[in-house]
Amino acid sequence: MAAAHPPIVLYHYPTSPFAKRIVWYLNLRQIPYSQCLQPVILPRPDLKEELGISYRRIPILSIGRDVYLDTRLILAKLEQLFPPSPSHPSLTTPSPLQNEHALLSALLSRTIIAPNGLFLRAAQLLPPKLFAAPGNGTPQFLRDRADLSGVNLPPSSPSSPNAAADVSASPLSPATLAARRPEALVEIRAYAALLERTVFSDGRPWIVKGAGGPTLLDIEAVWILHWLRQIPGALPAGYVDSRVFPGVFAWVERFGRAAEQRPAGEAAAVVQGAEAASLIAGSAFAEAEAGVDAADPVVLAEGLGKGVQVRMWPTDWGFTHKDTGTLVGVDDAQFVVEVKGKRGTVRVHAPRRGFKVAKVGEGESRL
Ligand SMILES: N[C@@H](CCC(=O)N[C@@H](CS)C(=O)NCC(=O)O)C(=O)O
């Protein structure tokens, strides 16, 4: 695939720490892509109207007419579809430690992105002033993020559209953040301490000893700290900083310098939503159509099969936004649903972990 791959489009916004995981990967492996920049809150007509995709999280990556949801699946697919070559250098560790590297990368990804995992703790360290206009809340943003956790905030009143009083139920409201902060700080510090006293106790530049550059394990380990360290007020000085954890913070800086650069310095082209959608609609599929594994316990229990009309949604957050389409694939790693947009169909792939598929009309509840 690497020689003449179909076009890749990354739908994201640059402040998304999840999107960074993909941007860094594409940069480090020198994989060309275009980016379709998205607003930080809904609506996102480039996805919903142009492609017919209801999933509301960022990032989304298309490769040809295949659309991949969730960074866990996106990274796995890029690994699979772009095997190491001189033009796309490997981010894995050569044998004999190749399997250990793959195992640790997968475990780290599971731990950090899991419900109640380190990512959610990190989000609880965002300073409330990030979302607040002077003297007031920013209800649009808080309302949008409340939707992610299924919280329906009352509509803002037309007479005072910026009133902060109605956002107290949001997970990002100042009161909720203040209540969660102490425990979140302890967990983030423990994570930095773990890295400092293990891999970064001996002055190595990257997690894998002897590696000539960052590997996938560095991407999986670094993104939370890389995100928090650039948000003023997130990490308290003297508690989690470069004085307390010099090896870790030097690594985060070093990683940023290595991974933020595009090869040869050229930025990824920006495409508008309509252009991106016609690029996708006009492309070949990147993968052969997956089959539905008839022996899969979930397929059996839910009465699924190829051609069945289904809904598909994430179960951790953003779960009220469900995609509807035709089930075309189920295997150990993914669900694949064909979704109709105004320019034809795309195949939408979601990882098994953290996603659910149910026949239309059934299983509409969160779990
Ligand atoms: N498990 C997902 C989580 C993605 C996620 O939560 N992304 C955040 C942005 S950093 C998001 O979508 N926030 C709400 C939004 O932008 O609509 C992944 O790995 O891609």
Short mmCIF file of N, CA, C and O in Angstrom, two decimals, residues 25 28-29 75-76 78-80 82-85 88-103 105 208 210-219:
data_model
loop_
_atom_site.label_atom_id
_atom_site.label_comp_id
_atom_site.label_asym_id
_atom_site.label_seq_id
_atom_site.Cartn_x
_atom_site.Cartn_y
_atom_site.Cartn_z
N TYR A 25 2.56 10.44 14.73
CA TYR A 25 2.82 9.16 14.06
C TYR A 25 3.06 9.40 12.56
O TYR A 25 4.02 8.90 11.99
N LEU A 28 6.44 11.18 12.08
CA LEU A 28 7.63 10.35 12.33
C LEU A 28 7.80 9.28 11.27
O LEU A 28 8.92 8.90 10.95
N ARG A 29 6.68 8.81 10.72
CA ARG A 29 6.79 7.76 9.69
C ARG A 29 6.77 8.35 8.28
O ARG A 29 6.76 7.62 7.29
N LEU A 75 -4.14 4.03 14.86
CA LEU A 75 -2.71 3.66 14.92
C LEU A 75 -2.50 2.22 14.48
O LEU A 75 -1.56 1.91 13.74
N ALA A 76 -3.39 1.34 14.90
CA ALA A 76 -3.23 -0.07 14.52
C ALA A 76 -3.34 -0.23 13.00
O ALA A 76 -2.60 -0.99 12.38
N LEU A 78 -2.74 2.09 10.69
CA LEU A 78 -1.57 2.67 10.01
C LEU A 78 -0.39 1.70 10.09
O LEU A 78 0.36 1.54 9.12
N GLU A 79 -0.25 1.04 11.24
CA GLU A 79 0.81 0.04 11.37
C GLU A 79 0.63 -1.07 10.34
O GLU A 79 1.57 -1.53 9.73
N GLN A 80 -0.63 -1.49 10.18
CA GLN A 80 -0.92 -2.60 9.28
C GLN A 80 -0.80 -2.21 7.81
O GLN A 80 -0.24 -2.93 7.00
N PHE A 82 0.78 0.43 6.46
CA PHE A 82 2.06 1.01 6.05
C PHE A 82 3.21 0.25 6.71
O PHE A 82 3.82 0.73 7.66
N PRO A 83 3.50 -0.94 6.21
CA PRO A 83 4.63 -1.67 6.79
C PRO A 83 5.93 -0.88 6.60
O PRO A 83 6.01 -0.05 5.69
N PRO A 84 6.89 -1.11 7.48
CA PRO A 84 8.13 -0.34 7.40
C PRO A 84 8.78 -0.43 6.02
O PRO A 84 8.79 -1.50 5.40
N SER A 85 9.27 0.70 5.54
CA SER A 85 9.95 0.75 4.25
C SER A 85 10.92 1.92 4.32
O SER A 85 10.82 2.74 5.24
N HIS A 88 8.94 5.00 4.65
CA HIS A 88 8.13 5.10 5.87
C HIS A 88 8.79 4.29 6.98
O HIS A 88 8.41 3.15 7.26
N PRO A 89 9.80 4.89 7.61
CA PRO A 89 10.59 4.13 8.59
C PRO A 89 9.73 3.59 9.73
O PRO A 89 8.71 4.17 10.09
N SER A 90 10.19 2.50 10.29
CA SER A 90 9.44 1.83 11.35
C SER A 90 9.47 2.63 12.65
O SER A 90 10.43 3.32 12.96
N LEU A 91 8.39 2.51 13.42
CA LEU A 91 8.39 3.08 14.78
C LEU A 91 8.39 1.98 15.81
O LEU A 91 8.14 2.21 16.98
N THR A 92 8.62 0.76 15.34
CA THR A 92 8.69 -0.33 16.31
C THR A 92 10.15 -0.65 16.58
O THR A 92 11.04 -0.13 15.92
N THR A 93 10.35 -1.50 17.55
CA THR A 93 11.71 -1.85 17.94
C THR A 93 12.11 -3.12 17.22
O THR A 93 11.35 -4.07 17.18
N PRO A 94 13.32 -3.15 16.64
CA PRO A 94 13.74 -4.38 15.99
C PRO A 94 13.85 -5.53 16.99
O PRO A 94 13.99 -5.29 18.18
N SER A 95 13.77 -6.75 16.50
CA SER A 95 13.93 -7.89 17.41
C SER A 95 15.31 -7.79 18.07
O SER A 95 16.19 -7.14 17.52
N PRO A 96 15.54 -8.33 19.26
CA PRO A 96 14.69 -9.34 19.90
C PRO A 96 13.58 -8.77 20.77
O PRO A 96 12.85 -9.55 21.38
N LEU A 97 13.43 -7.43 20.85
CA LEU A 97 12.44 -6.92 21.80
C LEU A 97 11.15 -6.44 21.14
O LEU A 97 10.35 -5.74 21.74
N GLN A 98 10.96 -6.83 19.90
CA GLN A 98 9.81 -6.39 19.12
C GLN A 98 8.46 -6.72 19.81
O GLN A 98 7.58 -5.89 19.89
N ASN A 99 8.36 -7.94 20.31
CA ASN A 99 7.09 -8.35 20.91
C ASN A 99 6.83 -7.67 22.25
O ASN A 99 5.70 -7.30 22.57
N GLU A 100 7.89 -7.48 23.02
CA GLU A 100 7.75 -6.77 24.29
C GLU A 100 7.28 -5.32 24.01
O GLU A 100 6.43 -4.78 24.70
N HIS A 101 7.85 -4.74 22.97
CA HIS A 101 7.49 -3.38 22.59
C HIS A 101 6.02 -3.29 22.21
O HIS A 101 5.29 -2.39 22.65
N ALA A 102 5.57 -4.26 21.42
CA ALA A 102 4.16 -4.26 20.99
C ALA A 102 3.23 -4.45 22.18
O ALA A 102 2.20 -3.78 22.31
N LEU A 103 3.62 -5.33 23.09
CA LEU A 103 2.78 -5.61 24.26
C LEU A 103 2.70 -4.36 25.15
O LEU A 103 1.61 -3.95 25.56
N SER A 105 3.22 -1.24 24.38
CA SER A 105 2.49 -0.15 23.71
C SER A 105 0.99 -0.37 23.85
O SER A 105 0.24 0.56 24.17
N VAL A 208 12.74 3.07 24.84
CA VAL A 208 13.47 1.84 24.54
C VAL A 208 14.96 2.14 24.55
O VAL A 208 15.45 2.98 23.78
N GLY A 210 18.62 2.33 23.79
CA GLY A 210 19.39 2.09 22.57
C GLY A 210 18.64 2.47 21.30
O GLY A 210 19.23 2.43 20.21
N ALA A 211 17.36 2.85 21.40
CA ALA A 211 16.62 3.23 20.19
C ALA A 211 17.22 4.53 19.63
O ALA A 211 17.60 5.43 20.37
N GLY A 212 17.27 4.61 18.31
CA GLY A 212 17.86 5.78 17.67
C GLY A 212 16.88 6.94 17.58
O GLY A 212 17.24 8.04 17.16
N GLY A 213 15.65 6.73 17.97
CA GLY A 213 14.64 7.79 17.90
C GLY A 213 13.40 7.31 18.62
O GLY A 213 13.38 6.19 19.13
N PRO A 214 12.36 8.15 18.67
CA PRO A 214 11.15 7.73 19.36
C PRO A 214 10.49 6.54 18.68
O PRO A 214 10.58 6.40 17.46
N THR A 215 9.85 5.71 19.46
CA THR A 215 9.08 4.58 18.92
C THR A 215 7.62 4.78 19.30
O THR A 215 7.26 5.75 19.99
N LEU A 216 6.80 3.83 18.89
CA LEU A 216 5.38 3.88 19.21
C LEU A 216 5.16 3.95 20.73
O LEU A 216 4.24 4.60 21.23
N LEU A 217 6.05 3.31 21.47
CA LEU A 217 5.93 3.32 22.92
C LEU A 217 6.09 4.75 23.47
O LEU A 217 5.41 5.12 24.44
N ASP A 218 6.94 5.53 22.86
CA ASP A 218 7.06 6.93 23.29
C ASP A 218 5.76 7.69 23.02
O ASP A 218 5.31 8.46 23.85
N ILE A 219 5.15 7.46 21.84
CA ILE A 219 3.88 8.14 21.55
C ILE A 219 2.84 7.77 22.59
O ILE A 219 2.15 8.61 23.15
#
